[in-house]
Amino acid sequence: MHELIRNRWSARGYDPQATISEDSLIAILEAGRWAPTWGSVQPVRVIVGTRGDETFDGLVTALTRGNASWAPAAAALILVCTRVLEDDEKASTYAVFDAGLATSQMILQANAEGFNAHPMAGFEIDTVVETFSIPAEQAPIALIAVGKLAPRETLDPSIAERDDRERTRLPLSETAFAGSWGMPYRPDSPA
């Protein structure tokens, strides 16, 4: 597995003094723009704010309680939206899938740029829709905090404790199957 994937994790302990350069932020946004997309439809749109600007402040007001305790220290916040159509469930499903791909690529590019990126769903959708006049056919899907890690000793103990938790995933035998559902994939599995 590539080290960018292996080393990726969603931190909360960001340095409130760290900033992000325009070049790094553009590289992150370009990574999302170049994500795979169903039928080249490209339904994903983003709203981008850097700490201290009006857009960032508007995104901060939408954070729910848990995320409001740490995300305002990020250097940038990126709201990921995608086009959904009430009368086309298939297209809407693929649009949400495309949003996930774009989000993942932005996170990995942030890591490549020397930042940490934390995707979250803990924000008030109605607030961002109203604040940014998001059209009805656009669905806010995720918010990504991008920042530099703060020295551990400067963090609130509750944030430091959460950042210290071990990163775990289910074993491959529980997530990859061959032959039939629940039969773990192995290189020698029947095709």
PDB file of C-alpha atoms in Angstrom:
ATOM      1  CA  MET A   1       0.000   0.000   0.000  1.00  0.00           C
ATOM      2  CA  HIS A   2       1.278   3.488  -0.820  1.00  0.00           C
ATOM      3  CA  GLU A   3       2.613   5.435   2.160  1.00  0.00           C
ATOM      4  CA  LEU A   4       0.129   8.305   1.571  1.00  0.00           C
ATOM      5  CA  ILE A   5      -2.694   5.844   2.197  1.00  0.00           C
ATOM      6  CA  ARG A   6      -0.939   3.966   5.002  1.00  0.00           C
ATOM      7  CA  ASN A   7      -0.089   7.194   6.873  1.00  0.00           C
ATOM      8  CA  ARG A   8      -3.437   8.922   6.368  1.00  0.00           C
ATOM      9  CA  TRP A   9      -5.406   9.598   9.520  1.00  0.00           C
ATOM     10  CA  SER A  10      -8.016  12.109  10.613  1.00  0.00           C
ATOM     11  CA  ALA A  11      -6.435  14.314  13.270  1.00  0.00           C
ATOM     12  CA  ARG A  12      -8.201  16.932  15.350  1.00  0.00           C
ATOM     13  CA  GLY A  13      -5.234  18.661  16.975  1.00  0.00           C
ATOM     14  CA  TYR A  14      -4.521  21.431  14.495  1.00  0.00           C
ATOM     15  CA  ASP A  15      -2.195  24.396  14.947  1.00  0.00           C
ATOM     16  CA  PRO A  16      -4.372  27.544  14.969  1.00  0.00           C
ATOM     17  CA  GLN A  17      -1.407  29.643  13.778  1.00  0.00           C
ATOM     18  CA  ALA A  18      -0.540  27.513  10.735  1.00  0.00           C
ATOM     19  CA  THR A  19      -1.643  28.712   7.315  1.00  0.00           C
ATOM     20  CA  ILE A  20      -1.957  27.101   3.912  1.00  0.00           C
ATOM     21  CA  SER A  21      -0.410  28.549   0.766  1.00  0.00           C
ATOM     22  CA  GLU A  22      -2.520  29.267  -2.281  1.00  0.00           C
ATOM     23  CA  ASP A  23      -0.407  26.761  -4.244  1.00  0.00           C
ATOM     24  CA  SER A  24      -1.068  23.951  -1.758  1.00  0.00           C
ATOM     25  CA  LEU A  25      -4.777  24.723  -1.589  1.00  0.00           C
ATOM     26  CA  ILE A  26      -5.075  24.815  -5.391  1.00  0.00           C
ATOM     27  CA  ALA A  27      -3.218  21.469  -5.611  1.00  0.00           C
ATOM     28  CA  ILE A  28      -5.722  19.952  -3.159  1.00  0.00           C
ATOM     29  CA  LEU A  29      -8.692  21.324  -5.110  1.00  0.00           C
ATOM     30  CA  GLU A  30      -7.210  20.144  -8.418  1.00  0.00           C
ATOM     31  CA  ALA A  31      -6.844  16.635  -6.980  1.00  0.00           C
ATOM     32  CA  GLY A  32     -10.575  16.645  -6.287  1.00  0.00           C
ATOM     33  CA  ARG A  33     -11.374  18.076  -9.699  1.00  0.00           C
ATOM     34  CA  TRP A  34      -9.425  15.284 -11.401  1.00  0.00           C
ATOM     35  CA  ALA A  35     -11.103  12.488  -9.438  1.00  0.00           C
ATOM     36  CA  PRO A  36     -12.821   9.726 -11.429  1.00  0.00           C
ATOM     37  CA  THR A  37     -16.395  10.614 -12.306  1.00  0.00           C
ATOM     38  CA  TRP A  38     -19.260   8.559 -13.694  1.00  0.00           C
ATOM     39  CA  GLY A  39     -19.783   9.311 -17.391  1.00  0.00           C
ATOM     40  CA  SER A  40     -17.551  12.377 -17.041  1.00  0.00           C
ATOM     41  CA  VAL A  41     -20.571  14.160 -15.527  1.00  0.00           C
ATOM     42  CA  GLN A  42     -18.381  15.961 -12.937  1.00  0.00           C
ATOM     43  CA  PRO A  43     -21.182  16.777 -10.458  1.00  0.00           C
ATOM     44  CA  VAL A  44     -18.932  17.764  -7.545  1.00  0.00           C
ATOM     45  CA  ARG A  45     -18.619  21.391  -6.446  1.00  0.00           C
ATOM     46  CA  VAL A  46     -16.792  22.790  -3.433  1.00  0.00           C
ATOM     47  CA  ILE A  47     -16.946  25.888  -1.260  1.00  0.00           C
ATOM     48  CA  VAL A  48     -13.520  26.828   0.108  1.00  0.00           C
ATOM     49  CA  GLY A  49     -12.551  29.025   3.015  1.00  0.00           C
ATOM     50  CA  THR A  50      -9.230  29.786   4.686  1.00  0.00           C
ATOM     51  CA  ARG A  51      -9.038  30.705   8.351  1.00  0.00           C
ATOM     52  CA  GLY A  52      -9.999  34.313   8.862  1.00  0.00           C
ATOM     53  CA  ASP A  53     -11.992  34.826   5.673  1.00  0.00           C
ATOM     54  CA  GLU A  54     -15.766  35.199   5.465  1.00  0.00           C
ATOM     55  CA  THR A  55     -16.288  31.794   3.824  1.00  0.00           C
ATOM     56  CA  PHE A  56     -14.323  29.993   6.543  1.00  0.00           C
ATOM     57  CA  ASP A  57     -16.285  31.819   9.239  1.00  0.00           C
ATOM     58  CA  GLY A  58     -19.562  30.846   7.552  1.00  0.00           C
ATOM     59  CA  LEU A  59     -18.501  27.198   7.481  1.00  0.00           C
ATOM     60  CA  VAL A  60     -17.480  27.351  11.151  1.00  0.00           C
ATOM     61  CA  THR A  61     -20.980  28.526  12.118  1.00  0.00           C
ATOM     62  CA  ALA A  62     -22.375  25.306  10.628  1.00  0.00           C
ATOM     63  CA  LEU A  63     -20.148  22.949  12.654  1.00  0.00           C
ATOM     64  CA  THR A  64     -21.916  20.735  15.156  1.00  0.00           C
ATOM     65  CA  ARG A  65     -20.810  20.665  18.770  1.00  0.00           C
ATOM     66  CA  GLY A  66     -18.136  17.953  18.541  1.00  0.00           C
ATOM     67  CA  ASN A  67     -16.431  19.415  15.482  1.00  0.00           C
ATOM     68  CA  ALA A  68     -16.776  23.007  16.699  1.00  0.00           C
ATOM     69  CA  SER A  69     -14.255  22.211  19.449  1.00  0.00           C
ATOM     70  CA  TRP A  70     -11.351  21.562  17.056  1.00  0.00           C
ATOM     71  CA  ALA A  71     -12.103  22.311  13.373  1.00  0.00           C
ATOM     72  CA  PRO A  72     -11.873  26.140  13.653  1.00  0.00           C
ATOM     73  CA  ALA A  73      -8.103  25.688  14.179  1.00  0.00           C
ATOM     74  CA  ALA A  74      -7.762  24.247  10.651  1.00  0.00           C
ATOM     75  CA  ALA A  75      -6.028  26.352   8.018  1.00  0.00           C
ATOM     76  CA  ALA A  76      -8.833  25.681   5.512  1.00  0.00           C
ATOM     77  CA  LEU A  77     -12.318  24.200   5.363  1.00  0.00           C
ATOM     78  CA  ILE A  78     -13.713  22.670   2.172  1.00  0.00           C
ATOM     79  CA  LEU A  79     -17.425  21.944   1.806  1.00  0.00           C
ATOM     80  CA  VAL A  80     -18.018  19.148  -0.720  1.00  0.00           C
ATOM     81  CA  CYS A  81     -21.344  19.263  -2.569  1.00  0.00           C
ATOM     82  CA  THR A  82     -22.717  17.179  -5.403  1.00  0.00           C
ATOM     83  CA  ARG A  83     -25.624  17.464  -7.812  1.00  0.00           C
ATOM     84  CA  VAL A  84     -28.584  15.244  -6.957  1.00  0.00           C
ATOM     85  CA  LEU A  85     -31.713  14.858  -9.051  1.00  0.00           C
ATOM     86  CA  GLU A  86     -34.990  13.803  -7.427  1.00  0.00           C
ATOM     87  CA  ASP A  87     -36.178  12.111 -10.611  1.00  0.00           C
ATOM     88  CA  ASP A  88     -32.937  10.220 -11.336  1.00  0.00           C
ATOM     89  CA  GLU A  89     -31.924   7.977  -8.444  1.00  0.00           C
ATOM     90  CA  LYS A  90     -29.115   6.290 -10.411  1.00  0.00           C
ATOM     91  CA  ALA A  91     -27.460   9.584 -11.360  1.00  0.00           C
ATOM     92  CA  SER A  92     -27.814  10.851  -7.785  1.00  0.00           C
ATOM     93  CA  THR A  93     -26.240   7.670  -6.393  1.00  0.00           C
ATOM     94  CA  TYR A  94     -23.273   8.028  -8.734  1.00  0.00           C
ATOM     95  CA  ALA A  95     -22.991  11.721  -7.874  1.00  0.00           C
ATOM     96  CA  VAL A  96     -22.581  10.884  -4.188  1.00  0.00           C
ATOM     97  CA  PHE A  97     -20.016   8.223  -5.140  1.00  0.00           C
ATOM     98  CA  ASP A  98     -18.163  10.866  -7.191  1.00  0.00           C
ATOM     99  CA  ALA A  99     -18.187  13.177  -4.157  1.00  0.00           C
ATOM    100  CA  GLY A 100     -16.543  10.432  -2.109  1.00  0.00           C
ATOM    101  CA  LEU A 101     -13.856   9.932  -4.738  1.00  0.00           C
ATOM    102  CA  ALA A 102     -13.151  13.674  -4.919  1.00  0.00           C
ATOM    103  CA  THR A 103     -13.025  13.894  -1.125  1.00  0.00           C
ATOM    104  CA  SER A 104     -10.582  11.003  -0.903  1.00  0.00           C
ATOM    105  CA  GLN A 105      -8.282  12.493  -3.530  1.00  0.00           C
ATOM    106  CA  MET A 106      -8.299  15.897  -1.820  1.00  0.00           C
ATOM    107  CA  ILE A 107      -7.399  14.233   1.487  1.00  0.00           C
ATOM    108  CA  LEU A 108      -4.491  12.330  -0.056  1.00  0.00           C
ATOM    109  CA  GLN A 109      -3.241  15.456  -1.850  1.00  0.00           C
ATOM    110  CA  ALA A 110      -3.416  17.389   1.424  1.00  0.00           C
ATOM    111  CA  ASN A 111      -1.193  14.714   2.953  1.00  0.00           C
ATOM    112  CA  ALA A 112       1.196  14.970   0.000  1.00  0.00           C
ATOM    113  CA  GLU A 113       1.348  18.742   0.591  1.00  0.00           C
ATOM    114  CA  GLY A 114       2.351  18.166   4.236  1.00  0.00           C
ATOM    115  CA  PHE A 115      -1.086  18.754   5.767  1.00  0.00           C
ATOM    116  CA  ASN A 116      -3.555  16.569   7.595  1.00  0.00           C
ATOM    117  CA  ALA A 117      -7.137  16.430   6.343  1.00  0.00           C
ATOM    118  CA  HIS A 118     -10.161  15.327   8.343  1.00  0.00           C
ATOM    119  CA  PRO A 119     -13.476  14.651   6.567  1.00  0.00           C
ATOM    120  CA  MET A 120     -16.614  15.135   8.625  1.00  0.00           C
ATOM    121  CA  ALA A 121     -20.369  14.967   8.371  1.00  0.00           C
ATOM    122  CA  GLY A 122     -20.908  16.886  11.611  1.00  0.00           C
ATOM    123  CA  PHE A 123     -22.262  20.143  10.227  1.00  0.00           C
ATOM    124  CA  GLU A 124     -25.708  21.687   9.816  1.00  0.00           C
ATOM    125  CA  ILE A 125     -26.779  21.254   6.202  1.00  0.00           C
ATOM    126  CA  ASP A 126     -29.531  23.879   6.456  1.00  0.00           C
ATOM    127  CA  THR A 127     -27.000  26.417   7.715  1.00  0.00           C
ATOM    128  CA  VAL A 128     -24.577  25.957   4.808  1.00  0.00           C
ATOM    129  CA  VAL A 129     -27.416  25.934   2.270  1.00  0.00           C
ATOM    130  CA  GLU A 130     -28.719  29.244   3.604  1.00  0.00           C
ATOM    131  CA  THR A 131     -25.330  30.878   4.247  1.00  0.00           C
ATOM    132  CA  PHE A 132     -23.943  30.104   0.791  1.00  0.00           C
ATOM    133  CA  SER A 133     -27.174  30.132  -1.270  1.00  0.00           C
ATOM    134  CA  ILE A 134     -26.576  26.532  -2.371  1.00  0.00           C
ATOM    135  CA  PRO A 135     -29.089  25.549  -5.094  1.00  0.00           C
ATOM    136  CA  ALA A 136     -31.683  22.853  -4.333  1.00  0.00           C
ATOM    137  CA  GLU A 137     -30.103  20.367  -6.760  1.00  0.00           C
ATOM    138  CA  GLN A 138     -26.764  20.549  -4.901  1.00  0.00           C
ATOM    139  CA  ALA A 139     -26.404  18.392  -1.777  1.00  0.00           C
ATOM    140  CA  PRO A 140     -23.750  19.243   0.824  1.00  0.00           C
ATOM    141  CA  ILE A 141     -22.085  15.882   1.520  1.00  0.00           C
ATOM    142  CA  ALA A 142     -18.964  16.449   3.631  1.00  0.00           C
ATOM    143  CA  LEU A 143     -16.769  19.094   5.154  1.00  0.00           C
ATOM    144  CA  ILE A 144     -12.989  18.650   5.088  1.00  0.00           C
ATOM    145  CA  ALA A 145     -10.728  20.361   7.618  1.00  0.00           C
ATOM    146  CA  VAL A 146      -7.158  20.859   6.358  1.00  0.00           C
ATOM    147  CA  GLY A 147      -4.426  21.848   8.765  1.00  0.00           C
ATOM    148  CA  LYS A 148      -1.008  21.351  10.280  1.00  0.00           C
ATOM    149  CA  LEU A 149      -0.684  19.343  13.463  1.00  0.00           C
ATOM    150  CA  ALA A 150      -0.097  21.316  16.648  1.00  0.00           C
ATOM    151  CA  PRO A 151       2.501  20.211  19.198  1.00  0.00           C
ATOM    152  CA  ARG A 152       0.742  17.639  21.385  1.00  0.00           C
ATOM    153  CA  GLU A 153       1.508  19.534  24.608  1.00  0.00           C
ATOM    154  CA  THR A 154      -0.476  22.555  23.351  1.00  0.00           C
ATOM    155  CA  LEU A 155      -3.677  20.566  22.748  1.00  0.00           C
ATOM    156  CA  ASP A 156      -6.743  20.336  24.922  1.00  0.00           C
ATOM    157  CA  PRO A 157      -6.387  16.956  26.704  1.00  0.00           C
ATOM    158  CA  SER A 158      -9.638  15.625  25.232  1.00  0.00           C
ATOM    159  CA  ILE A 159      -8.445  16.371  21.686  1.00  0.00           C
ATOM    160  CA  ALA A 160      -4.990  14.912  22.376  1.00  0.00           C
ATOM    161  CA  GLU A 161      -6.607  11.732  23.745  1.00  0.00           C
ATOM    162  CA  ARG A 162      -8.717  11.315  20.611  1.00  0.00           C
ATOM    163  CA  ASP A 163      -5.711  11.891  18.358  1.00  0.00           C
ATOM    164  CA  ASP A 164      -3.739   9.274  20.312  1.00  0.00           C
ATOM    165  CA  ARG A 165      -6.286   6.511  19.673  1.00  0.00           C
ATOM    166  CA  GLU A 166      -5.050   3.601  17.608  1.00  0.00           C
ATOM    167  CA  ARG A 167      -6.188   3.649  13.983  1.00  0.00           C
ATOM    168  CA  THR A 168      -7.753   0.274  13.178  1.00  0.00           C
ATOM    169  CA  ARG A 169      -9.672  -1.321  10.329  1.00  0.00           C
ATOM    170  CA  LEU A 170     -11.527  -4.596   9.933  1.00  0.00           C
ATOM    171  CA  PRO A 171      -9.379  -7.408   8.552  1.00  0.00           C
ATOM    172  CA  LEU A 172      -9.471  -7.978   4.798  1.00  0.00           C
ATOM    173  CA  SER A 173     -11.149 -11.340   5.413  1.00  0.00           C
ATOM    174  CA  GLU A 174     -14.229  -9.447   6.659  1.00  0.00           C
ATOM    175  CA  THR A 175     -14.364  -6.933   3.819  1.00  0.00           C
ATOM    176  CA  ALA A 176     -13.238  -8.698   0.614  1.00  0.00           C
ATOM    177  CA  PHE A 177     -15.090 -11.775  -0.628  1.00  0.00           C
ATOM    178  CA  ALA A 178     -14.831 -14.271  -3.493  1.00  0.00           C
ATOM    179  CA  GLY A 179     -17.108 -17.076  -4.613  1.00  0.00           C
ATOM    180  CA  SER A 180     -20.046 -15.870  -2.508  1.00  0.00           C
ATOM    181  CA  TRP A 181     -20.851 -13.253   0.091  1.00  0.00           C
ATOM    182  CA  GLY A 182     -18.949 -13.838   3.294  1.00  0.00           C
ATOM    183  CA  MET A 183     -16.351 -16.149   1.765  1.00  0.00           C
ATOM    184  CA  PRO A 184     -13.045 -14.352   2.384  1.00  0.00           C
ATOM    185  CA  TYR A 185     -11.029 -13.442  -0.693  1.00  0.00           C
ATOM    186  CA  ARG A 186      -7.703 -15.199  -0.976  1.00  0.00           C
ATOM    187  CA  PRO A 187      -5.338 -15.171  -3.933  1.00  0.00           C
ATOM    188  CA  ASP A 188      -6.283 -18.812  -4.532  1.00  0.00           C
ATOM    189  CA  SER A 189     -10.067 -18.160  -4.299  1.00  0.00           C
ATOM    190  CA  PRO A 190     -12.215 -19.631  -7.084  1.00  0.00           C
ATOM    191  CA  ALA A 191     -12.855 -17.060  -9.798  1.00  0.00           C
TER     192      ALA A 191
END
